[in-house]
């Protein structure tokens, strides 16, 4: 998407939609929000909506970092203790990894 062609009001509206969409367990939207609007928020010359866009970009980055931390922690714990959890560990898995039983 070329943000150069979109008016500033629509940029703010789109940035807000991506920010709110991330709360629907879609952290990828926060990543897209940060990547697309980083220049608009921090590089471009100041304009009226920029302050709000900057706030949404910062909050999206924070939400994304929290999701990455939570998912990394869960994946690490699951990989370490799956075999010790027995059947529960197997039920949590879509495919059962080959490994120690």
mmCIF file of N, CA, C and O in Angstrom, residues 1-99:
data_model
loop_
_atom_site.group_PDB
_atom_site.id
_atom_site.type_symbol
_atom_site.label_atom_id
_atom_site.label_comp_id
_atom_site.label_asym_id
_atom_site.label_seq_id
_atom_site.Cartn_x
_atom_site.Cartn_y
_atom_site.Cartn_z
ATOM 1 N N UNK A 1 0.837 -1.172 0.000
ATOM 2 C CA UNK A 1 0.000 0.000 0.000
ATOM 3 C C UNK A 1 0.882 1.235 0.000
ATOM 4 O O UNK A 1 1.862 1.305 0.730
ATOM 5 N N UNK A 2 0.533 2.193 -0.808
ATOM 6 C CA UNK A 2 1.281 3.434 -0.885
ATOM 7 C C UNK A 2 0.607 4.477 0.006
ATOM 8 O O UNK A 2 -0.442 5.018 -0.339
ATOM 9 N N UNK A 3 1.209 4.747 1.135
ATOM 10 C CA UNK A 3 0.629 5.703 2.077
ATOM 11 C C UNK A 3 0.756 7.146 1.613
ATOM 12 O O UNK A 3 0.116 8.034 2.170
ATOM 13 N N UNK A 4 1.573 7.385 0.599
ATOM 14 C CA UNK A 4 1.744 8.744 0.088
ATOM 15 C C UNK A 4 0.458 9.286 -0.537
ATOM 16 O O UNK A 4 0.215 10.487 -0.527
ATOM 17 N N UNK A 5 -0.362 8.406 -1.063
ATOM 18 C CA UNK A 5 -1.580 8.825 -1.772
ATOM 19 C C UNK A 5 -2.788 8.996 -0.857
ATOM 20 O O UNK A 5 -3.822 9.463 -1.283
ATOM 21 N N UNK A 6 -2.657 8.583 0.390
ATOM 22 C CA UNK A 6 -3.786 8.604 1.311
ATOM 23 C C UNK A 6 -3.747 9.884 2.139
ATOM 24 O O UNK A 6 -2.684 10.274 2.623
ATOM 25 N N UNK A 7 -4.890 10.530 2.340
ATOM 26 C CA UNK A 7 -4.915 11.724 3.203
ATOM 27 C C UNK A 7 -4.570 11.354 4.660
ATOM 28 O O UNK A 7 -4.753 10.215 5.092
ATOM 29 N N UNK A 8 -4.084 12.316 5.392
ATOM 30 C CA UNK A 8 -3.640 12.079 6.772
ATOM 31 C C UNK A 8 -4.756 11.547 7.674
ATOM 32 O O UNK A 8 -4.509 10.731 8.557
ATOM 33 N N UNK A 9 -5.982 12.005 7.452
ATOM 34 C CA UNK A 9 -7.097 11.531 8.274
ATOM 35 C C UNK A 9 -7.325 10.032 8.061
ATOM 36 O O UNK A 9 -7.604 9.294 9.006
ATOM 37 N N UNK A 10 -7.217 9.588 6.813
ATOM 38 C CA UNK A 10 -7.402 8.165 6.518
ATOM 39 C C UNK A 10 -6.242 7.335 7.066
ATOM 40 O O UNK A 10 -6.430 6.190 7.472
ATOM 41 N N UNK A 11 -5.031 7.894 7.050
ATOM 42 C CA UNK A 11 -3.876 7.206 7.631
ATOM 43 C C UNK A 11 -4.116 6.952 9.115
ATOM 44 O O UNK A 11 -3.868 5.856 9.615
ATOM 45 N N UNK A 12 -4.610 7.961 9.805
ATOM 46 C CA UNK A 12 -4.898 7.824 11.229
ATOM 47 C C UNK A 12 -5.975 6.764 11.456
ATOM 48 O O UNK A 12 -5.843 5.911 12.339
ATOM 49 N N UNK A 13 -7.017 6.780 10.648
ATOM 50 C CA UNK A 13 -8.108 5.811 10.771
ATOM 51 C C UNK A 13 -7.594 4.387 10.525
ATOM 52 O O UNK A 13 -7.911 3.463 11.279
ATOM 53 N N UNK A 14 -6.781 4.197 9.505
ATOM 54 C CA UNK A 14 -6.232 2.888 9.186
ATOM 55 C C UNK A 14 -5.280 2.409 10.287
ATOM 56 O O UNK A 14 -5.337 1.251 10.707
ATOM 57 N N UNK A 15 -4.455 3.295 10.781
ATOM 58 C CA UNK A 15 -3.529 2.951 11.855
ATOM 59 C C UNK A 15 -4.296 2.525 13.100
ATOM 60 O O UNK A 15 -3.942 1.543 13.764
ATOM 61 N N UNK A 16 -5.358 3.225 13.414
ATOM 62 C CA UNK A 16 -6.183 2.888 14.576
ATOM 63 C C UNK A 16 -6.866 1.529 14.397
ATOM 64 O O UNK A 16 -6.928 0.731 15.323
ATOM 65 N N UNK A 17 -7.351 1.244 13.179
ATOM 66 C CA UNK A 17 -7.998 -0.040 12.910
ATOM 67 C C UNK A 17 -7.017 -1.199 13.084
ATOM 68 O O UNK A 17 -7.368 -2.233 13.662
ATOM 69 N N UNK A 18 -5.806 -1.041 12.597
ATOM 70 C CA UNK A 18 -4.797 -2.098 12.765
ATOM 71 C C UNK A 18 -4.422 -2.263 14.233
ATOM 72 O O UNK A 18 -4.215 -3.388 14.700
ATOM 73 N N UNK A 19 -4.339 -1.163 14.947
ATOM 74 C CA UNK A 19 -4.027 -1.234 16.381
ATOM 75 C C UNK A 19 -5.128 -1.998 17.124
ATOM 76 O O UNK A 19 -4.849 -2.916 17.890
ATOM 77 N N UNK A 20 -6.370 -1.650 16.897
ATOM 78 C CA UNK A 20 -7.474 -2.316 17.575
ATOM 79 C C UNK A 20 -7.628 -3.766 17.105
ATOM 80 O O UNK A 20 -7.977 -4.642 17.892
ATOM 81 N N UNK A 21 -7.352 -4.037 15.845
ATOM 82 C CA UNK A 21 -7.427 -5.393 15.328
ATOM 83 C C UNK A 21 -6.440 -6.334 15.998
ATOM 84 O O UNK A 21 -6.693 -7.534 16.117
ATOM 85 N N UNK A 22 -5.331 -5.812 16.451
ATOM 86 C CA UNK A 22 -4.344 -6.631 17.145
ATOM 87 C C UNK A 22 -4.868 -7.221 18.432
ATOM 88 O O UNK A 22 -4.400 -8.270 18.883
ATOM 89 N N UNK A 23 -5.863 -6.593 19.026
ATOM 90 C CA UNK A 23 -6.451 -7.106 20.272
ATOM 91 C C UNK A 23 -7.347 -8.321 20.025
ATOM 92 O O UNK A 23 -7.755 -8.987 20.974
ATOM 93 N N UNK A 24 -7.659 -8.625 18.773
ATOM 94 C CA UNK A 24 -8.470 -9.799 18.438
ATOM 95 C C UNK A 24 -7.550 -11.011 18.238
ATOM 96 O O UNK A 24 -7.798 -11.845 17.378
ATOM 97 N N UNK A 25 -6.516 -11.108 19.055
ATOM 98 C CA UNK A 25 -5.520 -12.175 18.972
ATOM 99 C C UNK A 25 -4.888 -12.243 17.593
ATOM 100 O O UNK A 25 -4.633 -13.320 17.060
ATOM 101 N N UNK A 26 -4.632 -11.094 16.997
ATOM 102 C CA UNK A 26 -3.982 -10.987 15.702
ATOM 103 C C UNK A 26 -2.751 -10.080 15.812
ATOM 104 O O UNK A 26 -2.729 -8.972 15.277
ATOM 105 N N UNK A 27 -1.710 -10.531 16.513
ATOM 106 C CA UNK A 27 -0.542 -9.673 16.704
ATOM 107 C C UNK A 27 0.169 -9.331 15.404
ATOM 108 O O UNK A 27 0.920 -8.366 15.342
ATOM 109 N N UNK A 28 -0.102 -10.095 14.338
ATOM 110 C CA UNK A 28 0.487 -9.767 13.048
ATOM 111 C C UNK A 28 0.037 -8.377 12.584
ATOM 112 O O UNK A 28 0.796 -7.667 11.926
ATOM 113 N N UNK A 29 -1.167 -7.983 12.941
ATOM 114 C CA UNK A 29 -1.647 -6.643 12.576
ATOM 115 C C UNK A 29 -0.812 -5.565 13.254
ATOM 116 O O UNK A 29 -0.590 -4.496 12.688
ATOM 117 N N UNK A 30 -0.357 -5.832 14.480
ATOM 118 C CA UNK A 30 0.517 -4.870 15.149
ATOM 119 C C UNK A 30 1.851 -4.761 14.424
ATOM 120 O O UNK A 30 2.398 -3.675 14.287
ATOM 121 N N UNK A 31 2.366 -5.889 13.953
ATOM 122 C CA UNK A 31 3.619 -5.862 13.188
ATOM 123 C C UNK A 31 3.443 -5.036 11.920
ATOM 124 O O UNK A 31 4.279 -4.183 11.596
ATOM 125 N N UNK A 32 2.345 -5.275 11.203
ATOM 126 C CA UNK A 32 2.067 -4.517 9.984
ATOM 127 C C UNK A 32 1.928 -3.031 10.310
ATOM 128 O O UNK A 32 2.461 -2.174 9.595
ATOM 129 N N UNK A 33 1.257 -2.719 11.392
ATOM 130 C CA UNK A 33 1.066 -1.335 11.808
ATOM 131 C C UNK A 33 2.413 -0.652 12.062
ATOM 132 O O UNK A 33 2.645 0.472 11.612
ATOM 133 N N UNK A 34 3.294 -1.327 12.762
ATOM 134 C CA UNK A 34 4.610 -0.749 13.070
ATOM 135 C C UNK A 34 5.408 -0.548 11.785
ATOM 136 O O UNK A 34 6.007 0.515 11.576
ATOM 137 N N UNK A 35 5.417 -1.546 10.919
ATOM 138 C CA UNK A 35 6.209 -1.455 9.689
ATOM 139 C C UNK A 35 5.664 -0.377 8.758
ATOM 140 O O UNK A 35 6.414 0.447 8.226
ATOM 141 N N UNK A 36 4.362 -0.362 8.549
ATOM 142 C CA UNK A 36 3.778 0.594 7.608
ATOM 143 C C UNK A 36 3.838 2.035 8.100
ATOM 144 O O UNK A 36 4.069 2.949 7.315
ATOM 145 N N UNK A 37 3.605 2.253 9.374
ATOM 146 C CA UNK A 37 3.435 3.615 9.860
ATOM 147 C C UNK A 37 4.642 4.167 10.610
ATOM 148 O O UNK A 37 4.572 5.269 11.141
ATOM 149 N N UNK A 38 5.748 3.426 10.674
ATOM 150 C CA UNK A 38 6.922 3.917 11.387
ATOM 151 C C UNK A 38 7.430 5.232 10.787
ATOM 152 O O UNK A 38 7.677 6.198 11.508
ATOM 153 N N UNK A 39 7.563 5.280 9.465
ATOM 154 C CA UNK A 39 8.037 6.508 8.810
ATOM 155 C C UNK A 39 7.060 7.656 9.019
ATOM 156 O O UNK A 39 7.474 8.794 9.240
ATOM 157 N N UNK A 40 5.776 7.352 8.924
ATOM 158 C CA UNK A 40 4.762 8.397 9.129
ATOM 159 C C UNK A 40 4.851 8.973 10.535
ATOM 160 O O UNK A 40 4.660 10.160 10.746
ATOM 161 N N UNK A 41 5.141 8.126 11.497
ATOM 162 C CA UNK A 41 5.140 8.561 12.892
ATOM 163 C C UNK A 41 6.434 9.245 13.302
ATOM 164 O O UNK A 41 6.403 10.196 14.084
ATOM 165 N N UNK A 42 7.567 8.784 12.803
ATOM 166 C CA UNK A 42 8.835 9.241 13.352
ATOM 167 C C UNK A 42 9.771 9.936 12.366
ATOM 168 O O UNK A 42 10.717 10.589 12.786
ATOM 169 N N UNK A 43 9.521 9.817 11.068
ATOM 170 C CA UNK A 43 10.449 10.381 10.094
ATOM 171 C C UNK A 43 9.883 11.605 9.375
ATOM 172 O O UNK A 43 10.602 12.585 9.170
ATOM 173 N N UNK A 44 8.633 11.543 9.009
ATOM 174 C CA UNK A 44 8.015 12.631 8.236
ATOM 175 C C UNK A 44 7.929 13.923 9.045
ATOM 176 O O UNK A 44 7.883 13.891 10.269
ATOM 177 N N UNK A 45 7.875 15.058 8.347
ATOM 178 C CA UNK A 45 7.660 16.331 9.057
ATOM 179 C C UNK A 45 6.322 16.324 9.797
ATOM 180 O O UNK A 45 5.387 15.637 9.406
ATOM 181 N N UNK A 46 6.254 17.098 10.845
ATOM 182 C CA UNK A 46 5.082 17.087 11.731
ATOM 183 C C UNK A 46 3.813 17.542 11.009
ATOM 184 O O UNK A 46 3.834 18.447 10.183
ATOM 185 N N UNK A 47 2.719 16.870 11.326
ATOM 186 C CA UNK A 47 1.379 17.255 10.882
ATOM 187 C C UNK A 47 0.413 16.900 11.998
ATOM 188 O O UNK A 47 0.776 16.264 12.989
ATOM 189 N N UNK A 48 -0.828 17.319 11.868
ATOM 190 C CA UNK A 48 -1.798 17.253 12.962
ATOM 191 C C UNK A 48 -2.011 15.846 13.508
ATOM 192 O O UNK A 48 -1.991 15.639 14.718
ATOM 193 N N UNK A 49 -2.207 14.875 12.650
ATOM 194 C CA UNK A 49 -2.532 13.516 13.077
ATOM 195 C C UNK A 49 -1.306 12.708 13.515
ATOM 196 O O UNK A 49 -1.436 11.607 14.032
ATOM 197 N N UNK A 50 -0.118 13.243 13.308
ATOM 198 C CA UNK A 50 1.100 12.479 13.553
ATOM 199 C C UNK A 50 1.259 12.051 15.008
ATOM 200 O O UNK A 50 1.713 10.951 15.287
ATOM 201 N N UNK A 51 0.857 12.884 15.926
ATOM 202 C CA UNK A 51 0.976 12.560 17.344
ATOM 203 C C UNK A 51 0.159 11.319 17.696
ATOM 204 O O UNK A 51 0.642 10.433 18.415
ATOM 205 N N UNK A 52 -1.043 11.232 17.178
ATOM 206 C CA UNK A 52 -1.893 10.066 17.440
ATOM 207 C C UNK A 52 -1.351 8.818 16.750
ATOM 208 O O UNK A 52 -1.366 7.729 17.324
ATOM 209 N N UNK A 53 -0.859 8.970 15.526
ATOM 210 C CA UNK A 53 -0.277 7.838 14.807
ATOM 211 C C UNK A 53 0.942 7.326 15.566
ATOM 212 O O UNK A 53 1.132 6.117 15.721
ATOM 213 N N UNK A 54 1.749 8.235 16.074
ATOM 214 C CA UNK A 54 2.934 7.852 16.841
ATOM 215 C C UNK A 54 2.541 7.035 18.076
ATOM 216 O O UNK A 54 3.179 6.033 18.403
ATOM 217 N N UNK A 55 1.486 7.449 18.745
ATOM 218 C CA UNK A 55 1.022 6.727 19.934
ATOM 219 C C UNK A 55 0.555 5.316 19.554
ATOM 220 O O UNK A 55 0.879 4.345 20.252
ATOM 221 N N UNK A 56 -0.196 5.183 18.458
ATOM 222 C CA UNK A 56 -0.662 3.872 18.020
ATOM 223 C C UNK A 56 0.508 2.971 17.613
ATOM 224 O O UNK A 56 0.501 1.771 17.876
ATOM 225 N N UNK A 57 1.516 3.532 16.968
ATOM 226 C CA UNK A 57 2.679 2.751 16.552
ATOM 227 C C UNK A 57 3.448 2.267 17.776
ATOM 228 O O UNK A 57 3.857 1.105 17.843
ATOM 229 N N UNK A 58 3.626 3.125 18.760
ATOM 230 C CA UNK A 58 4.327 2.721 19.987
ATOM 231 C C UNK A 58 3.557 1.628 20.726
ATOM 232 O O UNK A 58 4.139 0.639 21.180
ATOM 233 N N UNK A 59 2.247 1.796 20.843
ATOM 234 C CA UNK A 59 1.428 0.794 21.528
ATOM 235 C C UNK A 59 1.411 -0.524 20.754
ATOM 236 O O UNK A 59 1.421 -1.602 21.356
ATOM 237 N N UNK A 60 1.398 -0.455 19.436
ATOM 238 C CA UNK A 60 1.439 -1.667 18.621
ATOM 239 C C UNK A 60 2.764 -2.396 18.816
ATOM 240 O O UNK A 60 2.796 -3.627 18.922
ATOM 241 N N UNK A 61 3.859 -1.652 18.857
ATOM 242 C CA UNK A 61 5.168 -2.266 19.073
ATOM 243 C C UNK A 61 5.236 -2.927 20.447
ATOM 244 O O UNK A 61 5.750 -4.043 20.591
ATOM 245 N N UNK A 62 4.697 -2.273 21.450
ATOM 246 C CA UNK A 62 4.682 -2.845 22.796
ATOM 247 C C UNK A 62 3.828 -4.119 22.840
ATOM 248 O O UNK A 62 4.247 -5.137 23.397
ATOM 249 N N UNK A 63 2.649 -4.078 22.254
ATOM 250 C CA UNK A 63 1.793 -5.251 22.203
ATOM 251 C C UNK A 63 2.457 -6.410 21.463
ATOM 252 O O UNK A 63 2.379 -7.565 21.883
ATOM 253 N N UNK A 64 3.139 -6.096 20.375
ATOM 254 C CA UNK A 64 3.846 -7.119 19.609
ATOM 255 C C UNK A 64 4.960 -7.746 20.440
ATOM 256 O O UNK A 64 5.123 -8.970 20.452
ATOM 257 N N UNK A 65 5.711 -6.933 21.160
ATOM 258 C CA UNK A 65 6.781 -7.460 22.007
ATOM 259 C C UNK A 65 6.237 -8.354 23.113
ATOM 260 O O UNK A 65 6.824 -9.396 23.429
ATOM 261 N N UNK A 66 5.108 -7.974 23.689
ATOM 262 C CA UNK A 66 4.492 -8.807 24.725
ATOM 263 C C UNK A 66 4.081 -10.151 24.129
ATOM 264 O O UNK A 66 4.329 -11.212 24.722
ATOM 265 N N UNK A 67 3.443 -10.136 22.953
ATOM 266 C CA UNK A 67 3.037 -11.385 22.303
ATOM 267 C C UNK A 67 4.243 -12.263 21.999
ATOM 268 O O UNK A 67 4.201 -13.477 22.211
ATOM 269 N N UNK A 68 5.305 -11.677 21.480
ATOM 270 C CA UNK A 68 6.503 -12.461 21.162
ATOM 271 C C UNK A 68 7.071 -13.078 22.428
ATOM 272 O O UNK A 68 7.454 -14.258 22.440
ATOM 273 N N UNK A 69 7.119 -12.317 23.516
ATOM 274 C CA UNK A 69 7.640 -12.842 24.783
ATOM 275 C C UNK A 69 6.774 -13.984 25.301
ATOM 276 O O UNK A 69 7.282 -15.031 25.734
ATOM 277 N N UNK A 70 5.462 -13.812 25.262
ATOM 278 C CA UNK A 70 4.553 -14.853 25.756
ATOM 279 C C UNK A 70 4.664 -16.115 24.902
ATOM 280 O O UNK A 70 4.774 -17.230 25.433
ATOM 281 N N UNK A 71 4.645 -15.967 23.581
ATOM 282 C CA UNK A 71 4.727 -17.135 22.708
ATOM 283 C C UNK A 71 6.076 -17.843 22.830
ATOM 284 O O UNK A 71 6.140 -19.077 22.842
ATOM 285 N N UNK A 72 7.149 -17.090 22.937
ATOM 286 C CA UNK A 72 8.471 -17.691 23.096
ATOM 287 C C UNK A 72 8.556 -18.458 24.406
ATOM 288 O O UNK A 72 9.083 -19.575 24.446
ATOM 289 N N UNK A 73 8.025 -17.878 25.468
ATOM 290 C CA UNK A 73 8.013 -18.563 26.759
ATOM 291 C C UNK A 73 7.205 -19.850 26.684
ATOM 292 O O UNK A 73 7.648 -20.908 27.147
ATOM 293 N N UNK A 74 6.002 -19.781 26.110
ATOM 294 C CA UNK A 74 5.166 -20.969 26.008
ATOM 295 C C UNK A 74 5.837 -22.058 25.173
ATOM 296 O O UNK A 74 5.851 -23.230 25.554
ATOM 297 N N UNK A 75 6.398 -21.704 24.033
ATOM 298 C CA UNK A 75 7.041 -22.691 23.163
ATOM 299 C C UNK A 75 8.221 -23.349 23.884
ATOM 300 O O UNK A 75 8.397 -24.567 23.817
ATOM 301 N N UNK A 76 9.007 -22.553 24.592
ATOM 302 C CA UNK A 76 10.144 -23.093 25.335
ATOM 303 C C UNK A 76 9.677 -24.055 26.421
ATOM 304 O O UNK A 76 10.214 -25.158 26.561
ATOM 305 N N UNK A 77 8.690 -23.655 27.199
ATOM 306 C CA UNK A 77 8.175 -24.516 28.272
ATOM 307 C C UNK A 77 7.599 -25.800 27.688
ATOM 308 O O UNK A 77 7.870 -26.901 28.182
ATOM 309 N N UNK A 78 6.810 -25.684 26.635
ATOM 310 C CA UNK A 78 6.186 -26.866 26.034
ATOM 311 C C UNK A 78 7.248 -27.836 25.500
ATOM 312 O O UNK A 78 7.159 -29.044 25.710
ATOM 313 N N UNK A 79 8.237 -27.307 24.809
ATOM 314 C CA UNK A 79 9.270 -28.177 24.251
ATOM 315 C C UNK A 79 10.084 -28.877 25.349
ATOM 316 O O UNK A 79 10.508 -30.017 25.182
ATOM 317 N N UNK A 80 10.296 -28.199 26.455
ATOM 318 C CA UNK A 80 11.079 -28.780 27.544
ATOM 319 C C UNK A 80 10.306 -29.846 28.325
ATOM 320 O O UNK A 80 10.880 -30.837 28.767
ATOM 321 N N UNK A 81 9.018 -29.637 28.544
ATOM 322 C CA UNK A 81 8.261 -30.468 29.479
ATOM 323 C C UNK A 81 7.161 -31.321 28.848
ATOM 324 O O UNK A 81 6.410 -31.969 29.568
ATOM 325 N N UNK A 82 7.058 -31.348 27.532
ATOM 326 C CA UNK A 82 5.983 -32.096 26.879
ATOM 327 C C UNK A 82 5.972 -33.556 27.298
ATOM 328 O O UNK A 82 4.921 -34.109 27.627
ATOM 329 N N UNK A 83 7.121 -34.189 27.319
ATOM 330 C CA UNK A 83 7.159 -35.611 27.651
ATOM 331 C C UNK A 83 6.803 -35.864 29.109
ATOM 332 O O UNK A 83 6.193 -36.876 29.434
ATOM 333 N N UNK A 84 7.147 -34.933 29.984
ATOM 334 C CA UNK A 84 6.824 -35.093 31.408
ATOM 335 C C UNK A 84 5.329 -34.920 31.672
ATOM 336 O O UNK A 84 4.824 -35.435 32.670
ATOM 337 N N UNK A 85 4.620 -34.220 30.817
ATOM 338 C CA UNK A 85 3.199 -33.992 31.007
ATOM 339 C C UNK A 85 2.357 -35.191 30.568
ATOM 340 O O UNK A 85 1.137 -35.194 30.772
ATOM 341 N N UNK A 86 2.985 -36.165 29.935
ATOM 342 C CA UNK A 86 2.273 -37.377 29.531
ATOM 343 C C UNK A 86 1.216 -37.114 28.480
ATOM 344 O O UNK A 86 1.458 -36.455 27.482
ATOM 345 N N UNK A 87 0.009 -37.642 28.718
ATOM 346 C CA UNK A 87 -1.071 -37.529 27.740
ATOM 347 C C UNK A 87 -1.501 -36.085 27.515
ATOM 348 O O UNK A 87 -1.874 -35.708 26.414
ATOM 349 N N UNK A 88 -1.462 -35.294 28.565
ATOM 350 C CA UNK A 88 -1.852 -33.876 28.422
ATOM 351 C C UNK A 88 -0.939 -33.185 27.416
ATOM 352 O O UNK A 88 -1.389 -32.422 26.551
ATOM 353 N N UNK A 89 0.351 -33.432 27.513
ATOM 354 C CA UNK A 89 1.298 -32.858 26.558
ATOM 355 C C UNK A 89 1.030 -33.302 25.138
ATOM 356 O O UNK A 89 1.167 -32.530 24.191
ATOM 357 N N UNK A 90 0.617 -34.578 24.990
ATOM 358 C CA UNK A 90 0.292 -35.084 23.658
ATOM 359 C C UNK A 90 -1.005 -34.487 23.129
ATOM 360 O O UNK A 90 -1.132 -34.195 21.946
ATOM 361 N N UNK A 91 -1.997 -34.310 23.999
ATOM 362 C CA UNK A 91 -3.272 -33.729 23.578
ATOM 363 C C UNK A 91 -3.129 -32.263 23.152
ATOM 364 O O UNK A 91 -3.906 -31.776 22.338
ATOM 365 N N UNK A 92 -2.142 -31.587 23.699
ATOM 366 C CA UNK A 92 -1.928 -30.188 23.331
ATOM 367 C C UNK A 92 -1.263 -30.034 21.965
ATOM 368 O O UNK A 92 -1.214 -28.946 21.419
ATOM 369 N N UNK A 93 -0.765 -31.117 21.428
ATOM 370 C CA UNK A 93 -0.017 -31.065 20.189
ATOM 371 C C UNK A 93 -0.867 -31.518 19.009
ATOM 372 O O UNK A 93 -1.631 -32.483 19.103
ATOM 373 N N UNK A 94 -0.735 -30.832 17.902
ATOM 374 C CA UNK A 94 -1.417 -31.230 16.668
ATOM 375 C C UNK A 94 -0.738 -32.468 16.094
ATOM 376 O O UNK A 94 -1.382 -33.395 15.642
ATOM 377 N N UNK A 95 0.576 -32.438 16.085
ATOM 378 C CA UNK A 95 1.374 -33.607 15.719
ATOM 379 C C UNK A 95 2.293 -33.918 16.881
ATOM 380 O O UNK A 95 2.860 -33.012 17.488
ATOM 381 N N UNK A 96 2.466 -35.164 17.174
ATOM 382 C CA UNK A 96 3.302 -35.549 18.308
ATOM 383 C C UNK A 96 4.747 -35.633 17.827
ATOM 384 O O UNK A 96 5.077 -36.437 16.949
ATOM 385 N N UNK A 97 5.616 -34.789 18.368
ATOM 386 C CA UNK A 97 7.018 -34.810 17.954
ATOM 387 C C UNK A 97 7.682 -36.127 18.362
ATOM 388 O O UNK A 97 7.372 -36.703 19.392
ATOM 389 N N UNK A 98 8.597 -36.585 17.541
ATOM 390 C CA UNK A 98 9.352 -37.790 17.877
ATOM 391 C C UNK A 98 10.415 -37.386 18.901
ATOM 392 O O UNK A 98 11.111 -36.388 18.723
ATOM 393 N N UNK A 99 10.511 -38.156 19.967
ATOM 394 C CA UNK A 99 11.504 -37.811 20.981
ATOM 395 C C UNK A 99 11.399 -38.755 22.158
ATOM 396 O O UNK A 99 10.798 -39.822 22.082
#
